[in-house]
Short mmCIF file of C-alpha atoms in Angstrom, two decimals:
data_model
loop_
_atom_site.label_atom_id
_atom_site.label_comp_id
_atom_site.label_asym_id
_atom_site.label_seq_id
_atom_site.Cartn_x
_atom_site.Cartn_y
_atom_site.Cartn_z
CA MET U 1 27.99 -40.00 30.45
CA ASN U 2 30.85 -38.81 28.29
CA LYS U 3 28.57 -39.15 25.27
CA VAL U 4 25.90 -37.02 26.97
CA TYR U 5 28.48 -34.37 27.84
CA ARG U 6 29.67 -34.32 24.25
CA LEU U 7 26.10 -33.84 22.99
CA ILE U 8 25.49 -31.00 25.45
CA LEU U 9 28.75 -29.37 24.42
CA ALA U 10 27.83 -29.71 20.76
CA PHE U 11 24.46 -28.02 21.32
CA LEU U 12 26.12 -25.20 23.25
CA ILE U 13 28.61 -24.67 20.45
CA MET U 14 25.81 -24.65 17.84
CA GLY U 15 23.79 -22.21 19.94
CA SER U 16 26.79 -19.93 20.31
CA ALA U 17 27.48 -20.04 16.57
CA SER U 18 23.82 -19.32 15.73
CA ALA U 19 23.87 -16.34 18.08
CA GLN U 20 26.85 -14.88 16.24
CA SER U 21 25.84 -15.59 12.65
CA GLN U 22 22.67 -16.26 10.73
CA MET U 23 22.15 -18.31 7.59
CA LEU U 24 19.97 -16.40 5.15
CA ASP U 25 18.81 -17.19 1.64
CA LEU U 26 16.86 -15.01 -0.79
CA LYS U 27 13.42 -16.55 -0.10
CA GLY U 28 13.97 -16.36 3.65
CA ALA U 29 14.98 -12.71 3.36
CA ILE U 30 11.84 -11.91 1.34
CA LEU U 31 9.54 -13.67 3.81
CA ARG U 32 11.17 -11.80 6.67
CA ALA U 33 10.90 -8.46 4.86
CA GLN U 34 7.20 -9.09 4.14
CA LYS U 35 6.56 -9.34 7.88
CA GLN U 36 8.81 -6.81 9.58
CA SER U 37 10.49 -4.43 7.15
CA PRO U 38 9.70 -0.68 7.13
CA SER U 39 8.07 -1.12 3.71
CA TYR U 40 5.75 -3.77 5.18
CA PHE U 41 4.58 -1.48 7.96
CA ARG U 42 3.94 1.29 5.44
CA ALA U 43 1.94 -1.13 3.29
CA ILE U 44 -0.13 -2.48 6.18
CA ASN U 45 -0.87 1.01 7.51
CA THR U 46 -1.97 2.16 4.06
CA ALA U 47 -4.18 -0.93 3.66
CA GLU U 48 -5.73 -0.40 7.10
CA ASN U 49 -6.44 3.24 6.35
CA ARG U 50 -8.20 2.33 3.11
CA TYR U 51 -10.16 -0.43 4.86
CA TRP U 52 -11.54 1.88 7.53
CA ASN U 53 -12.40 4.50 4.91
CA TYR U 54 -14.53 1.89 3.18
CA ARG U 55 -16.04 0.74 6.48
CA GLN U 56 -16.98 4.34 7.23
CA PHE U 57 -18.76 4.60 3.88
CA ARG U 58 -20.62 1.31 4.40
CA ALA U 59 -21.66 2.44 7.88
CA SER U 60 -23.14 5.62 6.40
CA LEU U 61 -25.56 3.44 4.40
CA LEU U 62 -26.88 1.67 7.51
CA PRO U 63 -29.62 2.96 9.85
CA GLN U 64 -28.35 5.48 12.39
CA LEU U 65 -29.93 5.63 15.86
CA ASN U 66 -29.55 9.08 17.41
CA LEU U 67 -30.52 10.50 20.78
CA SER U 68 -30.69 14.26 21.27
CA GLY U 69 -32.27 16.59 23.78
CA SER U 70 -32.06 19.55 26.09
CA LEU U 71 -31.28 18.61 29.69
CA PRO U 72 -32.18 21.18 30.98
CA ASN U 73 -32.97 24.63 29.56
CA TYR U 74 -33.69 27.02 32.42
CA SER U 75 -34.62 30.66 31.99
CA SER U 76 -35.63 33.48 34.34
CA ALA U 77 -36.31 36.92 32.92
CA ILE U 78 -38.54 39.98 32.90
CA ASP U 79 -40.47 40.30 29.64
CA ARG U 80 -42.22 43.25 28.11
CA VAL U 81 -45.85 42.45 27.27
CA THR U 82 -48.26 44.71 25.32
CA LEU U 83 -51.63 44.94 27.04
CA PRO U 84 -54.98 45.28 25.16
CA ASP U 85 -55.10 49.02 25.87
CA GLY U 86 -51.70 49.50 24.23
CA THR U 87 -49.72 49.91 27.40
CA TYR U 88 -46.86 47.71 28.51
CA ASP U 89 -46.50 45.34 31.41
CA PHE U 90 -43.31 43.74 32.71
CA PRO U 91 -44.11 40.36 34.27
CA GLU U 92 -41.47 38.02 35.68
CA ARG U 93 -41.15 34.67 33.95
CA GLU U 94 -39.30 31.62 35.23
CA GLN U 95 -39.44 28.22 33.55
CA LEU U 96 -37.55 25.00 32.96
CA PHE U 97 -37.65 23.19 29.63
CA LEU U 98 -36.66 19.52 29.13
CA SER U 99 -36.79 17.60 25.85
CA GLY U 100 -35.65 14.24 24.47
CA ASN U 101 -35.64 13.04 20.88
CA LEU U 102 -34.91 9.51 19.63
CA SER U 103 -34.59 9.08 15.85
CA LEU U 104 -33.81 6.25 13.49
CA ASP U 105 -32.39 7.67 10.24
CA GLN U 106 -31.73 5.85 6.99
CA ASN U 107 -30.12 7.22 3.83
CA VAL U 108 -31.93 6.00 0.69
CA VAL U 109 -29.24 5.18 -1.86
CA TRP U 110 -31.39 5.02 -4.98
CA THR U 111 -33.06 8.38 -4.44
CA GLY U 112 -30.50 10.24 -2.34
CA GLY U 113 -33.15 11.08 0.26
CA ARG U 114 -33.30 10.52 4.00
CA LEU U 115 -36.04 8.63 5.87
CA SER U 116 -36.46 9.13 9.63
CA LEU U 117 -38.58 7.57 12.38
CA ILE U 118 -38.81 9.89 15.37
CA SER U 119 -40.16 9.69 18.91
CA SER U 120 -39.94 12.68 21.24
CA LEU U 121 -41.11 14.03 24.57
CA GLN U 122 -41.05 17.57 25.95
CA ARG U 123 -41.76 18.89 29.46
CA THR U 124 -42.18 22.50 30.47
CA ASP U 125 -42.17 23.60 34.13
CA VAL U 126 -43.47 27.16 34.57
CA TYR U 127 -42.75 28.64 38.01
CA ARG U 128 -43.85 32.23 37.47
CA PRO U 129 -46.23 33.94 36.94
CA ASP U 130 -48.42 30.80 37.28
CA ARG U 131 -47.25 27.43 38.54
CA ARG U 132 -47.99 24.71 35.98
CA ILE U 133 -46.48 21.67 34.20
CA ASN U 134 -47.04 20.75 30.58
CA TYR U 135 -46.08 17.63 28.57
CA PHE U 136 -45.96 17.35 24.78
CA SER U 137 -45.38 13.86 23.33
CA THR U 138 -44.82 12.58 19.80
CA PRO U 139 -44.85 8.77 20.14
CA ILE U 140 -44.07 8.29 16.46
CA SER U 141 -43.35 10.50 13.54
CA VAL U 142 -42.26 9.59 10.03
CA SER U 143 -40.42 12.14 7.94
CA TYR U 144 -38.74 12.07 4.55
CA PHE U 145 -36.45 14.63 2.99
CA GLN U 146 -35.59 14.50 -0.70
CA PRO U 147 -33.08 16.95 -2.16
CA MET U 148 -32.93 17.71 -5.88
CA PHE U 149 -33.45 14.68 -8.13
CA LEU U 150 -30.91 15.80 -10.74
CA TYR U 151 -27.84 14.53 -8.88
CA ASN U 152 -27.63 11.67 -6.37
CA SER U 153 -24.21 11.60 -4.69
CA LEU U 154 -25.00 8.46 -2.65
CA LYS U 155 -25.77 6.46 -5.77
CA TRP U 156 -22.47 7.44 -7.39
CA GLU U 157 -20.46 6.76 -4.24
CA ASN U 158 -22.11 3.35 -3.95
CA LYS U 159 -20.65 2.53 -7.36
CA ILE U 160 -17.20 4.03 -6.80
CA GLN U 161 -16.33 3.10 -3.21
CA PRO U 162 -16.48 -0.72 -3.66
CA LEU U 163 -14.17 -0.42 -6.67
CA ALA U 164 -11.75 1.76 -4.71
CA TYR U 165 -11.73 -0.72 -1.81
CA GLU U 166 -11.15 -3.77 -4.01
CA ALA U 167 -8.36 -1.88 -5.79
CA SER U 168 -6.78 -1.14 -2.40
CA ARG U 169 -6.83 -4.86 -1.51
CA ARG U 170 -5.01 -5.66 -4.73
CA ALA U 171 -2.64 -2.75 -4.17
CA TYR U 172 -1.65 -4.32 -0.84
CA SER U 173 -0.62 -7.51 -2.67
CA GLU U 174 1.34 -5.41 -5.15
CA ASP U 175 3.05 -3.60 -2.27
CA LEU U 176 4.21 -6.92 -0.81
CA GLU U 177 5.55 -7.98 -4.20
CA ASP U 178 7.37 -4.65 -4.36
CA ILE U 179 8.93 -5.60 -1.03
CA ALA U 180 10.16 -8.85 -2.61
CA ASN U 181 11.77 -6.82 -5.40
CA GLU U 182 13.34 -4.34 -2.99
CA THR U 183 14.65 -7.15 -0.80
CA THR U 184 16.14 -8.88 -3.83
CA GLN U 185 18.16 -5.82 -4.72
CA LEU U 186 19.40 -5.30 -1.16
CA TYR U 187 20.19 -9.02 -0.82
CA PHE U 188 22.24 -9.10 -4.01
CA ALA U 189 24.00 -5.87 -3.10
CA ALA U 190 25.20 -7.55 0.11
CA LEU U 191 25.87 -10.89 -1.61
CA THR U 192 27.83 -9.36 -4.48
CA SER U 193 29.94 -7.25 -2.16
CA LYS U 194 30.64 -10.25 0.07
CA ILE U 195 31.72 -12.41 -2.86
CA SER U 196 33.85 -9.51 -4.11
CA MET U 197 35.45 -9.44 -0.67
CA ARG U 198 36.11 -13.20 -0.83
CA ILE U 199 37.58 -12.80 -4.31
CA ALA U 200 39.77 -9.97 -3.06
CA GLU U 201 40.96 -12.11 -0.14
CA GLN U 202 41.81 -14.97 -2.49
CA ASN U 203 43.56 -12.60 -4.86
CA VAL U 204 45.73 -11.34 -2.01
CA LYS U 205 46.68 -14.92 -1.13
CA ASN U 206 47.40 -15.81 -4.76
CA ASN U 207 49.42 -12.68 -5.39
CA ASP U 208 51.35 -13.18 -2.15
CA THR U 209 52.20 -16.75 -3.18
CA ILE U 210 53.25 -15.60 -6.65
CA TYR U 211 55.33 -12.77 -5.17
CA LYS U 212 57.21 -15.10 -2.82
CA ILE U 213 57.92 -17.57 -5.62
CA SER U 214 58.96 -14.73 -7.93
CA GLN U 215 61.42 -13.45 -5.33
CA GLY U 216 63.17 -16.84 -5.40
CA ARG U 217 63.17 -16.92 -9.17
CA TYR U 218 64.54 -13.35 -9.25
CA ASN U 219 67.35 -14.34 -6.86
CA LEU U 220 68.19 -17.17 -9.27
CA GLY U 221 68.20 -14.72 -12.18
CA LYS U 222 65.24 -16.33 -13.94
CA ILE U 223 63.08 -13.18 -14.12
CA ALA U 224 63.90 -9.52 -14.51
CA GLU U 225 63.57 -6.94 -11.76
CA ASN U 226 60.82 -5.22 -13.73
CA ASP U 227 58.67 -8.38 -13.56
CA LEU U 228 59.27 -8.68 -9.81
CA LEU U 229 58.26 -5.06 -9.29
CA GLN U 230 55.12 -5.65 -11.36
CA ILE U 231 54.22 -8.65 -9.19
CA GLU U 232 54.79 -6.64 -6.01
CA LEU U 233 52.57 -3.88 -7.40
CA ASN U 234 49.87 -6.48 -8.12
CA LEU U 235 50.04 -7.59 -4.48
CA LEU U 236 49.70 -4.02 -3.21
CA ASN U 237 46.75 -3.37 -5.52
CA ALA U 238 45.11 -6.58 -4.35
CA GLU U 239 45.49 -5.54 -0.70
CA ASN U 240 44.00 -2.13 -1.51
CA SER U 241 41.08 -3.78 -3.34
CA LEU U 242 40.48 -6.01 -0.31
CA THR U 243 40.25 -2.96 1.97
CA ASN U 244 37.67 -1.34 -0.33
CA ALA U 245 35.76 -4.61 -0.71
CA ARG U 246 35.47 -5.02 3.06
CA LEU U 247 34.12 -1.49 3.42
CA ASN U 248 31.59 -2.01 0.60
CA TYR U 249 30.40 -5.24 2.18
CA GLU U 250 29.90 -3.65 5.59
CA VAL U 251 27.82 -0.85 4.07
CA ALA U 252 25.66 -3.23 1.99
CA ALA U 253 25.28 -5.73 4.84
CA GLN U 254 24.18 -3.04 7.31
CA GLU U 255 21.55 -1.77 4.85
CA LEU U 256 20.16 -5.30 4.48
CA LYS U 257 20.18 -5.86 8.25
CA ARG U 258 18.35 -2.60 8.93
CA TYR U 259 15.71 -3.46 6.33
CA LEU U 260 15.16 -6.96 7.73
CA GLY U 261 15.39 -5.98 11.39
CA ILE U 262 18.54 -8.03 12.07
CA PRO U 263 20.91 -6.83 14.82
CA SER U 264 23.86 -4.95 13.33
CA GLU U 265 26.44 -7.02 15.21
CA GLU U 266 25.10 -10.31 13.81
CA GLU U 267 27.11 -11.84 10.95
CA LEU U 268 25.24 -12.88 7.81
CA GLU U 269 25.87 -16.05 5.83
CA LEU U 270 24.30 -15.37 2.44
CA GLY U 271 23.59 -18.14 -0.03
CA ILE U 272 23.67 -17.79 -3.81
CA PRO U 273 20.13 -18.46 -5.17
CA SER U 274 21.40 -20.45 -8.13
CA GLU U 275 18.33 -22.74 -8.45
CA VAL U 276 16.29 -20.57 -10.77
CA PRO U 277 12.88 -21.63 -12.14
CA GLN U 278 13.14 -22.91 -15.71
CA MET U 279 10.12 -21.55 -17.52
CA GLU U 280 9.01 -19.33 -20.37
CA VAL U 281 6.12 -16.98 -19.71
CA ASN U 282 3.38 -16.76 -22.34
CA LEU U 283 2.56 -13.14 -23.20
CA ASP U 284 -1.19 -13.72 -23.65
CA LYS U 285 -1.32 -15.51 -20.30
CA ALA U 286 0.52 -12.67 -18.58
CA LEU U 287 -1.79 -10.01 -20.08
CA SER U 288 -4.89 -12.02 -19.19
CA GLU U 289 -3.85 -12.47 -15.56
CA ALA U 290 -2.83 -8.82 -15.24
CA ARG U 291 -6.24 -7.66 -16.50
CA LYS U 292 -7.95 -9.91 -13.95
CA ASN U 293 -5.73 -9.27 -10.93
CA ARG U 294 -4.12 -5.81 -11.02
CA ALA U 295 -5.41 -2.84 -9.04
CA ALA U 296 -4.78 -0.57 -12.04
CA VAL U 297 -7.61 -2.21 -14.01
CA LEU U 298 -10.09 -1.30 -11.27
CA ASP U 299 -8.57 2.17 -11.07
CA PHE U 300 -9.30 2.65 -14.78
CA ARG U 301 -12.97 1.83 -14.14
CA ARG U 302 -13.07 4.04 -11.06
CA ARG U 303 -11.58 7.00 -12.91
CA ARG U 304 -14.18 6.64 -15.69
CA LEU U 305 -16.98 6.57 -13.12
CA GLU U 306 -15.56 9.63 -11.36
CA ALA U 307 -15.49 11.48 -14.67
CA GLU U 308 -19.14 10.52 -15.28
CA GLN U 309 -19.93 11.58 -11.72
CA SER U 310 -18.46 15.02 -12.36
CA VAL U 311 -20.66 15.44 -15.43
CA ALA U 312 -23.77 14.34 -13.49
CA GLN U 313 -22.89 16.72 -10.68
CA ALA U 314 -22.44 19.60 -13.13
CA ARG U 315 -25.84 18.86 -14.65
CA GLY U 316 -27.41 18.67 -11.20
CA ASN U 317 -25.83 21.85 -9.84
CA THR U 318 -27.34 24.20 -12.41
CA ASN U 319 -29.32 26.26 -9.89
CA TYR U 320 -32.45 24.29 -10.79
CA ASN U 321 -33.32 23.09 -7.28
CA PHE U 322 -36.22 20.94 -6.18
CA ASN U 323 -36.50 19.89 -2.54
CA LEU U 324 -39.27 17.81 -1.00
CA SER U 325 -39.91 17.46 2.73
CA ALA U 326 -42.82 15.41 4.17
CA ASN U 327 -43.78 14.47 7.72
CA PHE U 328 -46.58 12.50 9.36
CA GLY U 329 -46.91 11.77 13.08
CA LEU U 330 -49.08 11.55 16.15
CA ASN U 331 -48.80 13.89 19.11
CA ARG U 332 -50.59 14.90 22.30
CA GLN U 333 -50.39 17.61 24.93
CA ALA U 334 -51.25 17.04 28.63
CA ASP U 335 -50.49 18.28 32.11
CA ASN U 336 -49.13 14.93 33.35
CA TYR U 337 -46.92 12.22 31.95
CA ASN U 338 -49.50 9.39 31.72
CA ALA U 339 -52.02 11.55 29.97
CA ALA U 340 -49.39 12.60 27.41
CA TYR U 341 -49.37 9.03 26.08
CA ALA U 342 -53.13 8.34 26.31
CA ASN U 343 -55.44 8.11 23.28
CA PRO U 344 -56.68 9.86 21.29
CA TYR U 345 -53.72 11.46 19.52
CA ALA U 346 -53.79 14.42 17.24
CA GLN U 347 -52.29 13.99 13.78
CA GLN U 348 -49.24 15.97 12.75
CA GLN U 349 -48.70 16.43 9.02
CA ASN U 350 -46.40 18.60 7.00
CA ILE U 351 -45.45 18.71 3.33
CA SER U 352 -43.24 21.35 1.78
CA ILE U 353 -41.79 21.69 -1.71
CA GLY U 354 -39.08 24.15 -2.47
CA ILE U 355 -38.03 25.11 -5.98
CA ASN U 356 -35.52 27.48 -7.51
CA ILE U 357 -35.61 28.10 -11.24
CA PRO U 358 -33.20 30.64 -12.72
CA ILE U 359 -34.78 32.74 -15.43
CA VAL U 360 -31.55 34.14 -16.90
CA ASP U 361 -28.09 32.80 -15.95
CA TRP U 362 -26.20 34.02 -19.04
CA GLY U 363 -25.02 30.50 -19.94
CA GLN U 364 -23.42 29.65 -16.58
CA ALA U 365 -25.11 26.25 -16.29
CA ARG U 366 -24.36 25.33 -19.88
CA SER U 367 -20.69 26.35 -19.49
CA GLN U 368 -20.38 24.29 -16.33
CA ILE U 369 -21.75 21.20 -18.08
CA ARG U 370 -19.57 21.66 -21.16
CA ARG U 371 -16.47 22.04 -18.99
CA ALA U 372 -17.28 18.82 -17.13
CA GLU U 373 -17.84 16.99 -20.43
CA ALA U 374 -14.51 18.29 -21.78
CA ASN U 375 -12.75 17.07 -18.63
CA ARG U 376 -14.40 13.69 -19.05
CA GLN U 377 -13.11 13.44 -22.62
CA LEU U 378 -9.62 14.42 -21.47
CA GLN U 379 -9.78 11.83 -18.70
CA GLU U 380 -10.81 9.18 -21.19
CA VAL U 381 -7.81 10.00 -23.39
CA ASN U 382 -5.51 9.77 -20.36
CA ILE U 383 -7.03 6.47 -19.27
CA GLU U 384 -6.68 4.97 -22.76
CA GLN U 385 -3.00 6.00 -22.81
CA ASP U 386 -2.49 4.50 -19.35
CA GLU U 387 -4.08 1.26 -20.55
CA ILE U 388 -1.66 1.15 -23.47
CA ASN U 389 1.27 1.79 -21.13
CA PHE U 390 -0.09 -0.89 -18.81
CA GLU U 391 0.00 -3.54 -21.54
CA GLN U 392 3.28 -2.27 -22.98
CA GLU U 393 4.99 -2.57 -19.61
CA ILE U 394 3.90 -6.19 -19.29
CA PHE U 395 4.95 -6.97 -22.86
CA LEU U 396 8.45 -5.60 -22.30
CA GLN U 397 8.80 -7.34 -18.95
CA VAL U 398 7.78 -10.72 -20.40
CA MET U 399 10.27 -10.32 -23.24
CA GLN U 400 13.03 -9.32 -20.82
CA PHE U 401 12.30 -12.20 -18.45
CA ASN U 402 12.27 -14.83 -21.20
CA ALA U 403 15.58 -13.53 -22.57
CA GLN U 404 17.19 -13.19 -19.14
CA TYR U 405 17.26 -16.93 -18.50
CA GLN U 406 19.40 -17.48 -21.59
CA ARG U 407 21.75 -14.65 -20.62
CA LEU U 408 22.08 -16.16 -17.15
CA ASN U 409 23.06 -19.56 -18.57
CA ILE U 410 25.73 -17.96 -20.75
CA ALA U 411 27.10 -15.97 -17.80
CA ALA U 412 27.24 -19.11 -15.63
CA LYS U 413 29.15 -21.01 -18.30
CA ALA U 414 31.53 -18.06 -18.83
CA ASP U 415 32.18 -17.95 -15.08
CA THR U 416 33.08 -21.66 -15.02
CA VAL U 417 35.39 -21.32 -18.03
CA ALA U 418 37.11 -18.23 -16.61
CA GLN U 419 37.75 -19.97 -13.27
CA LYS U 420 39.31 -22.97 -14.99
CA ARG U 421 41.38 -20.77 -17.28
CA TYR U 422 42.78 -18.85 -14.31
CA GLU U 423 43.79 -22.04 -12.50
CA VAL U 424 45.52 -23.31 -15.63
CA ALA U 425 47.26 -19.94 -16.15
CA ARG U 426 48.33 -19.85 -12.50
CA GLN U 427 49.90 -23.30 -12.68
CA ARG U 428 51.65 -22.45 -15.94
CA TYR U 429 53.05 -19.25 -14.44
CA LEU U 430 54.37 -21.11 -11.41
CA THR U 431 56.20 -23.44 -13.79
CA GLY U 432 57.55 -20.48 -15.75
CA LYS U 433 55.66 -21.16 -18.99
CA ILE U 434 53.78 -17.82 -19.23
CA SER U 435 54.53 -14.20 -18.31
CA ILE U 436 53.10 -12.06 -15.56
CA THR U 437 50.98 -10.25 -18.16
CA ASP U 438 49.14 -13.48 -19.02
CA ILE U 439 48.39 -14.28 -15.38
CA ASN U 440 47.11 -10.73 -14.82
CA ILE U 441 44.76 -11.03 -17.79
CA ALA U 442 43.48 -14.40 -16.57
CA GLN U 443 42.83 -13.04 -13.08
CA SER U 444 41.01 -9.98 -14.41
CA GLU U 445 38.83 -12.14 -16.64
CA LYS U 446 38.11 -14.52 -13.74
CA ASP U 447 36.95 -11.71 -11.48
CA GLY U 448 34.96 -10.07 -14.26
CA ALA U 449 33.19 -13.33 -15.15
CA LYS U 450 32.15 -13.88 -11.53
CA GLN U 451 30.81 -10.34 -11.25
CA SER U 452 28.95 -10.70 -14.57
CA TYR U 453 27.35 -13.94 -13.39
CA LEU U 454 26.15 -12.35 -10.17
CA GLN U 455 24.79 -9.35 -12.06
CA GLU U 456 22.85 -11.58 -14.46
CA LEU U 457 21.57 -13.63 -11.53
CA GLN U 458 20.37 -10.47 -9.83
CA ARG U 459 18.70 -9.27 -13.04
CA PHE U 460 16.92 -12.60 -13.34
CA TRP U 461 15.42 -12.50 -9.84
CA VAL U 462 14.52 -8.82 -10.15
CA ALA U 463 12.80 -9.55 -13.48
CA TYR U 464 11.06 -12.55 -11.90
CA TYR U 465 9.59 -10.63 -8.98
CA THR U 466 8.78 -7.62 -11.18
CA LEU U 467 6.76 -9.87 -13.49
CA ARG U 468 4.95 -11.38 -10.49
CA ARG U 469 4.07 -7.90 -9.30
CA LEU U 470 2.89 -6.69 -12.72
CA CYS U 471 0.53 -9.67 -13.13
CA LEU U 472 -0.12 -10.61 -9.49
CA TYR U 473 0.37 -14.17 -10.64
CA ASP U 474 2.76 -16.93 -9.60
CA PHE U 475 3.79 -18.51 -12.90
CA VAL U 476 5.82 -21.24 -11.16
CA ASN U 477 2.91 -22.57 -9.08
CA ASP U 478 0.21 -21.41 -11.54
CA ARG U 479 -1.89 -19.45 -9.02
CA VAL U 480 -3.09 -15.92 -8.34
CA ILE U 481 -1.04 -13.95 -5.80
CA SER U 482 -3.20 -12.52 -3.03
CA TYR U 483 -2.17 -11.41 0.46
CA GLU U 484 -4.66 -10.78 3.23
CA ALA U 485 -3.77 -7.81 5.41
CA GLU U 486 -3.69 -8.61 9.13
CA TYR U 487 -4.79 -5.70 11.31
#
């Protein structure tokens, strides 16, 4: 039983400790940020908005079933009627009009027209001057409307919208990689400040030990008062640095907690991500993957299509209009419902063609087209420059990443050497073999080497996640990076 009690007590202690502090490493922080950080919610909302925009466009290409009507339209009035002899009469009229119309409409992408199948029924109840009922039915009617042939907006949108939607899907993956980069910077800001606080705490302890020993040596006449005062000043400076370090850590830690959604009162235990991937990224591989995976590549194509669309629209909107409207259907009129749908039916046909041809426009149409063509040329120049910047950014990032690993190794070795040198200098000072100046230099170099190592480590991980985002490619696992938005 005692063993069971001890196990229960151990679990309670572990639960209490976990409630007060949380172990967190860099990868865990990134995964958490990609699920519940403010940047994640902005990314998911943007992705959802773009998705429903595309769904709206796709829905506009599908058949639309519409029901319309007048239920009812009642009127009662006195009209003025001209009689055959030229005089006027003022009969009372009272009637009720009901109508229903069911249509199936389909946009035709390749022509820009609209095809409709229509079925309708109308009923008129006349109360005065003569009581009668009349039905007018159109069981089926086919109509087609074709606007000008010079510009087809549906055809252009059918080319552009799929590109825009696919680019938005890739942009969502880029947004999540941006979150990884942002988290890395916040994580290292908290980690660096915490290690600085630990260094400051250790420096206070070391300086306090040195000061106490130096007091004894001063009492024995082995060191001068000036050296003792210098050591006391070092202790005071160390205590002041510790106060600042604690404040800096609290600020950085709270920013990280807010970003990750961690309660502010919870203590963080941050680990140093020292296990870095050992690899060298091939520039041609990086450029190839970026061209296949990035949203910007699709945006370049979309912008070119939009420029071409503007030129086509300018050529179409030159006041040369040609509209075609055609209709064919069957209808019947009767004084009761059943008879309104009995054979034979009368045919209903209608064809109309409308044209507008400007005789003199003083060069307006030509100027409009030339302006659109000039804008297209300017857009092409801008796109080509953006493509160069696109590749240049990847080139520089690959070079920086490949060089960063070497700088990180040097910084790690310098940190180890500086730590050892300080311990040796500290022991030599305690035995009276070196001066206070030497121990101060060793301590400064020790702290500087640790800070340099952490800075290089941060630069490495920032460069790593930046390269992943620029190529949307995981070079460690050799796979394309793609996130599916959940909404």
